[in-house]
mmCIF file with all atom_site columns, C-alpha atoms in Angstrom:
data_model
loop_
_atom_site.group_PDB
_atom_site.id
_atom_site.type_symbol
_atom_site.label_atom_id
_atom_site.label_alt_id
_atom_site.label_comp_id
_atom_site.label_asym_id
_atom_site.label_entity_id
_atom_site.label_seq_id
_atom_site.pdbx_PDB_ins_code
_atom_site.Cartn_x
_atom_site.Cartn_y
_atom_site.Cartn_z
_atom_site.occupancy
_atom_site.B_iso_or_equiv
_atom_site.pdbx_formal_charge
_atom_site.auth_seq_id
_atom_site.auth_comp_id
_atom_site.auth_asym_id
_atom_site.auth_atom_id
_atom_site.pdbx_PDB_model_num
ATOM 1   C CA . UNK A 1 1   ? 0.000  0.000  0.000  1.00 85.00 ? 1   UNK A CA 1
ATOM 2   C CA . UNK A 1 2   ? 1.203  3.422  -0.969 1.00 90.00 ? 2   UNK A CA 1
ATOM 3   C CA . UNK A 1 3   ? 0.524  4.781  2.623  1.00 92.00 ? 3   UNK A CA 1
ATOM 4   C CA . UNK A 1 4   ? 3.243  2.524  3.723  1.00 93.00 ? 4   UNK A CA 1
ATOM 5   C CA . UNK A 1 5   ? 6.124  3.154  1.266  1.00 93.00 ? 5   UNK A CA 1
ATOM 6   C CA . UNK A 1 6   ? 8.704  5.330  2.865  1.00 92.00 ? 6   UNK A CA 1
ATOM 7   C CA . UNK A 1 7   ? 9.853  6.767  0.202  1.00 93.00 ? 7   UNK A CA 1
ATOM 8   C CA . UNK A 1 8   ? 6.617  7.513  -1.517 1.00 94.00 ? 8   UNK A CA 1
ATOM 9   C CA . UNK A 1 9   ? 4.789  9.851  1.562  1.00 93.00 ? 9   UNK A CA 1
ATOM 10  C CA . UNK A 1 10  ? 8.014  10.909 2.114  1.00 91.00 ? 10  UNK A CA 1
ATOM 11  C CA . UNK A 1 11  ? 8.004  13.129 -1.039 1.00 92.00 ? 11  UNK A CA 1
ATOM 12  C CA . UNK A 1 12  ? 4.593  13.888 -0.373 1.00 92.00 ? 12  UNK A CA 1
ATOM 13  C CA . UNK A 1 13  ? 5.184  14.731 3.180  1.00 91.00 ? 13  UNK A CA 1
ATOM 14  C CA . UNK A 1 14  ? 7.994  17.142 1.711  1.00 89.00 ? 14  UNK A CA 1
ATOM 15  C CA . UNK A 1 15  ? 5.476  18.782 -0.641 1.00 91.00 ? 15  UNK A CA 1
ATOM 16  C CA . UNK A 1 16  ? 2.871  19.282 2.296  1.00 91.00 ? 16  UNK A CA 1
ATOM 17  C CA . UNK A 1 17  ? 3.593  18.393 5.787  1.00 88.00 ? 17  UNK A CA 1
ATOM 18  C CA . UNK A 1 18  ? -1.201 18.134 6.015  1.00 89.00 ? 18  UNK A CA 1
ATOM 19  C CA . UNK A 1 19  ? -0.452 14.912 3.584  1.00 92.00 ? 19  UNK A CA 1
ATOM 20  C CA . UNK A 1 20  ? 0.594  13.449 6.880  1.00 92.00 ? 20  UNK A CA 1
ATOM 21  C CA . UNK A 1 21  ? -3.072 12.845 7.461  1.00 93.00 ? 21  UNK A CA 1
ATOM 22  C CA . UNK A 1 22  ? -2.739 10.160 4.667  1.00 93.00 ? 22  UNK A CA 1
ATOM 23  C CA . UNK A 1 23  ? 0.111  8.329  6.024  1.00 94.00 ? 23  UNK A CA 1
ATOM 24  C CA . UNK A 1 24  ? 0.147  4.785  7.472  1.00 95.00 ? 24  UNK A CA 1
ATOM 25  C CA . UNK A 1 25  ? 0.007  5.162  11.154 1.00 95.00 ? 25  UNK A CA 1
ATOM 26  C CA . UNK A 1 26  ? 3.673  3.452  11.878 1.00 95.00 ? 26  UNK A CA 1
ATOM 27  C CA . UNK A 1 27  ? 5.139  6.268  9.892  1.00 95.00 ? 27  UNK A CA 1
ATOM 28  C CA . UNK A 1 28  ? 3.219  9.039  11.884 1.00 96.00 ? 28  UNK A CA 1
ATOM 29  C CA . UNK A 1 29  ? 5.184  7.667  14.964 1.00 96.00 ? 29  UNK A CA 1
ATOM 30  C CA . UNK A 1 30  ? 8.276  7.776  13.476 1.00 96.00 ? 30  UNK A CA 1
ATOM 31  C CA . UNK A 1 31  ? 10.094 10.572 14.636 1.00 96.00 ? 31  UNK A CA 1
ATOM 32  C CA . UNK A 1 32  ? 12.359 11.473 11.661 1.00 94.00 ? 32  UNK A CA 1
ATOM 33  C CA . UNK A 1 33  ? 9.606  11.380 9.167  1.00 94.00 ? 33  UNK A CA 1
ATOM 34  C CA . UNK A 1 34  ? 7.451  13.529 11.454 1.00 96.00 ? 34  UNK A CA 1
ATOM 35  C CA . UNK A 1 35  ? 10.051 15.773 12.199 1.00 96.00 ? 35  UNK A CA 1
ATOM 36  C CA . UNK A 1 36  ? 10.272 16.141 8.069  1.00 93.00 ? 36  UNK A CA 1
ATOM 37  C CA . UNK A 1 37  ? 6.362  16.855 7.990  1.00 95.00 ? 37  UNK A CA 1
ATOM 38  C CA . UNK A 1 38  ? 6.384  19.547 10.714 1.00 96.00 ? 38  UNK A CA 1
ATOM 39  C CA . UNK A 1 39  ? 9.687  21.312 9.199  1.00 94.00 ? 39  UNK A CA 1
ATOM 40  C CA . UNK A 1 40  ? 7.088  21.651 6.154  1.00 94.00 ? 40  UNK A CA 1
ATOM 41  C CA . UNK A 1 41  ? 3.764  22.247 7.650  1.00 95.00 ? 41  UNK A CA 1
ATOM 42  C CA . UNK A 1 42  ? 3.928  23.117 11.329 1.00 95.00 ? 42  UNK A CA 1
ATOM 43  C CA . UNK A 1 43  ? -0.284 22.254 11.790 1.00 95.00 ? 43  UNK A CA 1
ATOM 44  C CA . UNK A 1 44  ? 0.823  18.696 10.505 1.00 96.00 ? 44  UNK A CA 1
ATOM 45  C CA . UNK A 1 45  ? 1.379  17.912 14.415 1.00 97.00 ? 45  UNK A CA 1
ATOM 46  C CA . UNK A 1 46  ? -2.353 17.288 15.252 1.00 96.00 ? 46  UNK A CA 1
ATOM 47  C CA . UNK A 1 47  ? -1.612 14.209 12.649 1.00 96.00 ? 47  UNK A CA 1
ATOM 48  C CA . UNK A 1 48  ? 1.467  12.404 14.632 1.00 96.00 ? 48  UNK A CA 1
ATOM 49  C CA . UNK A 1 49  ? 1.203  9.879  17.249 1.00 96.00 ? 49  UNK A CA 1
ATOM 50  C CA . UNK A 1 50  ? 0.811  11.135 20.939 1.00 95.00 ? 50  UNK A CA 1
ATOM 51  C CA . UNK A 1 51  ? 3.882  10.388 21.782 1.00 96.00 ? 51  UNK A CA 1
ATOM 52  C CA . UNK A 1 52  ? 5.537  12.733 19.127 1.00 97.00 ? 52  UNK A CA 1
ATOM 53  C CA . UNK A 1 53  ? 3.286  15.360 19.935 1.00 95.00 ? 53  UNK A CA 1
ATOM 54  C CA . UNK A 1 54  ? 4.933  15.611 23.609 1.00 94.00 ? 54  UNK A CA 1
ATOM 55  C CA . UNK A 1 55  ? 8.074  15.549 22.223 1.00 95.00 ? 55  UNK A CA 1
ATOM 56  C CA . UNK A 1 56  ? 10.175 19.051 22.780 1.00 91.00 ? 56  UNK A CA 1
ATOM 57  C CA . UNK A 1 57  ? 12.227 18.981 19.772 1.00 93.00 ? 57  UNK A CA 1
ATOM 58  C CA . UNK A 1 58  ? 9.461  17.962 17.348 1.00 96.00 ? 58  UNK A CA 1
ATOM 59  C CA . UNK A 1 59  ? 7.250  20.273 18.891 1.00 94.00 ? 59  UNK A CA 1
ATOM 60  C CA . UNK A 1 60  ? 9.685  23.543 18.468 1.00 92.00 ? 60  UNK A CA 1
ATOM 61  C CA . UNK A 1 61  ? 10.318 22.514 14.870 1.00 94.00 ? 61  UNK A CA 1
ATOM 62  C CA . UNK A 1 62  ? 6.140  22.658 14.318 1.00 95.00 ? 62  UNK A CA 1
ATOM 63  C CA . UNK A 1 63  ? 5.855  26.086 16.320 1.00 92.00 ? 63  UNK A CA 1
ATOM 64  C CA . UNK A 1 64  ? 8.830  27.563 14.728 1.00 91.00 ? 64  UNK A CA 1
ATOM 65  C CA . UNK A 1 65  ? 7.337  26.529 11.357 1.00 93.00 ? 65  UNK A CA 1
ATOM 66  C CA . UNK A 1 66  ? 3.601  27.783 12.134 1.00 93.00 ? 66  UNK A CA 1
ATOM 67  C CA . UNK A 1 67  ? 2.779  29.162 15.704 1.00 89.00 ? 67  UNK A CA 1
ATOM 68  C CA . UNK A 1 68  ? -0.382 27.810 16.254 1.00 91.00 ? 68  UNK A CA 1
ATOM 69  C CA . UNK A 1 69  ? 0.984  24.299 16.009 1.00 93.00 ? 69  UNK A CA 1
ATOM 70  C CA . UNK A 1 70  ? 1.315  25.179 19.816 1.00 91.00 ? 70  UNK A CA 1
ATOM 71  C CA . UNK A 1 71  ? -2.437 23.572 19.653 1.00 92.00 ? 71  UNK A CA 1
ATOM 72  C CA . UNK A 1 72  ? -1.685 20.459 18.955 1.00 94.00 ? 72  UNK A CA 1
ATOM 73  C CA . UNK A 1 73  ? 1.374  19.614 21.181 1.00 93.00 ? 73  UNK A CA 1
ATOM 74  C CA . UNK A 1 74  ? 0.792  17.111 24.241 1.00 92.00 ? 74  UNK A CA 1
ATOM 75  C CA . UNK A 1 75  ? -1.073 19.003 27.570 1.00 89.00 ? 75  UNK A CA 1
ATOM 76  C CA . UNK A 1 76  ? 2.427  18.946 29.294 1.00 87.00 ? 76  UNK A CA 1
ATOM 77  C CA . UNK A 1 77  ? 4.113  20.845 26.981 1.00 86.00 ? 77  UNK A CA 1
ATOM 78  C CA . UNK A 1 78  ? 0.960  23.478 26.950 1.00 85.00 ? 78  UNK A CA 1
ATOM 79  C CA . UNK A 1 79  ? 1.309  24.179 30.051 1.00 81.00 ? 79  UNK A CA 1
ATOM 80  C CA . UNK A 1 80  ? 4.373  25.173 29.521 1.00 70.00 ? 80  UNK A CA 1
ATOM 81  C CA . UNK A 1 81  ? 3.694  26.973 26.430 1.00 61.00 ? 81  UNK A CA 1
ATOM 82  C CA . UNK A 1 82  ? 5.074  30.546 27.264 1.00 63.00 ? 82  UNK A CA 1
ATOM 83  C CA . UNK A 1 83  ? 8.842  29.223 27.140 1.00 73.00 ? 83  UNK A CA 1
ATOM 84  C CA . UNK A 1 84  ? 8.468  26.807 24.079 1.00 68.00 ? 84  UNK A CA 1
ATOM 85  C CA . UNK A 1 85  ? 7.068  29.659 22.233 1.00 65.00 ? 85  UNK A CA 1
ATOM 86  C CA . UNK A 1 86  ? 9.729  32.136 23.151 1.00 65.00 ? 86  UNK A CA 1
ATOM 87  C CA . UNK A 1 87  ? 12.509 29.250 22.830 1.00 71.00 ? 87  UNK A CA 1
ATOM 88  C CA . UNK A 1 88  ? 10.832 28.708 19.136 1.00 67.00 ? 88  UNK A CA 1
ATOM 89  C CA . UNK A 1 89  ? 10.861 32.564 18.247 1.00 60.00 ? 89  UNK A CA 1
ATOM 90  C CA . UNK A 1 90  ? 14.277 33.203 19.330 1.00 67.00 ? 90  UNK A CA 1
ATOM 91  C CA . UNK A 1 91  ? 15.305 30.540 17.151 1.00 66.00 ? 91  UNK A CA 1
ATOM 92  C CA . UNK A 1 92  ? 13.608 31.646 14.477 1.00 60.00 ? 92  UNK A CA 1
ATOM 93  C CA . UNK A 1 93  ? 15.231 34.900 15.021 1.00 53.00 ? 93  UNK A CA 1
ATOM 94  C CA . UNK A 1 94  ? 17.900 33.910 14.636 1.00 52.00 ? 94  UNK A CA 1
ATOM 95  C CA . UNK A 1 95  ? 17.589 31.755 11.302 1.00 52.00 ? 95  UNK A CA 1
ATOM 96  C CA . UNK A 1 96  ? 15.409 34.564 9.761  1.00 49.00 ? 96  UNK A CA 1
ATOM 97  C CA . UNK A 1 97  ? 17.407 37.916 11.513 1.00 46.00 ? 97  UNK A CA 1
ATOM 98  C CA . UNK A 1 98  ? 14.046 39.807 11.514 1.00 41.00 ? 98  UNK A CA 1
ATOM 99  C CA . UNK A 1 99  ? 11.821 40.475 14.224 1.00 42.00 ? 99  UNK A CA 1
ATOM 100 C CA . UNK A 1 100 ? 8.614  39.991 12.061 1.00 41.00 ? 100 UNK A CA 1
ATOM 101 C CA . UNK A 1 101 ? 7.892  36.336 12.812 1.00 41.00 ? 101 UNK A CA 1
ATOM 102 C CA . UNK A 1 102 ? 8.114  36.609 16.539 1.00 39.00 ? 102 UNK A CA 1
ATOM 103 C CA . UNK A 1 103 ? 4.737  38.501 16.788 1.00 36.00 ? 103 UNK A CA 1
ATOM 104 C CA . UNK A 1 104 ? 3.018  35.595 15.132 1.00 40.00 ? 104 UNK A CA 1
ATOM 105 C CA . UNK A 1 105 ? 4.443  33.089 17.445 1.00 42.00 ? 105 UNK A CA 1
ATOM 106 C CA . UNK A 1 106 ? 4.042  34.796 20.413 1.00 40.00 ? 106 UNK A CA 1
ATOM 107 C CA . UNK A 1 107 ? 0.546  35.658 19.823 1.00 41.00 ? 107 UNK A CA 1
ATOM 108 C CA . UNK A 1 108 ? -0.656 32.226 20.166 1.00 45.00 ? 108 UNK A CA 1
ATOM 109 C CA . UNK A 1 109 ? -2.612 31.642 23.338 1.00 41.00 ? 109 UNK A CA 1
ATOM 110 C CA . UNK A 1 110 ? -2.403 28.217 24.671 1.00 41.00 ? 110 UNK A CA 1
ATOM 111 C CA . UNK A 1 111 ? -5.476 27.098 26.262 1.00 39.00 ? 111 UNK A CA 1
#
């Protein structure tokens, strides 16, 4: 099945990280094809499996990416949503040198 070949979502994945809604479910656990997705389409975290979604690194590549991928990350990580976000801006700070993307991740509220 197509949903299963690596390679195959991988390219799709790479194209849109939302095709991750497609994928087989072993691949949306995998944490270097998620991390691909997320690097592409930051909202593509409500697709991975829970454990991925409470995992730090994952979930600062999604915010940095899109903001309100903050959403979607595990309850833990929420909660402690004020210093992801401002860990994931000053990153992207410093990747992008402008101060421009930092009001659209730090105007996410986290519920």
């Amino acid at each position: 099945e197509l949903r299963a070949d690596r390679e195959f979502v991988l390219e799709a994945v790479r194209q849109s990280g939302q095709a991750l809604w497609y994928v087989a479910v072993e691949l949306r656990a995998d944490r270097e094809f998620v991390l691909e997705a997320v690097r592409q389409s930051g909202r593509a975290l409500q697709y991975t499996a829970a454990e991925l979604s409470a995992d730090r690194e994952v979930v600062l590549e999604a915010v940095r990416q899109d903001g309100s991928a903050m959403a979607y990350a595990a309850l833990e990580l929420r909660a402690n949503g004020g210093r992801v976000i401002r860990e994931a801006a000053a990153s992207h700070l410093a990747l992008a040198g402008s101060c421009a993307p930092v009001f659209a991740v730090q105007d996410v509220v986290v519920q």
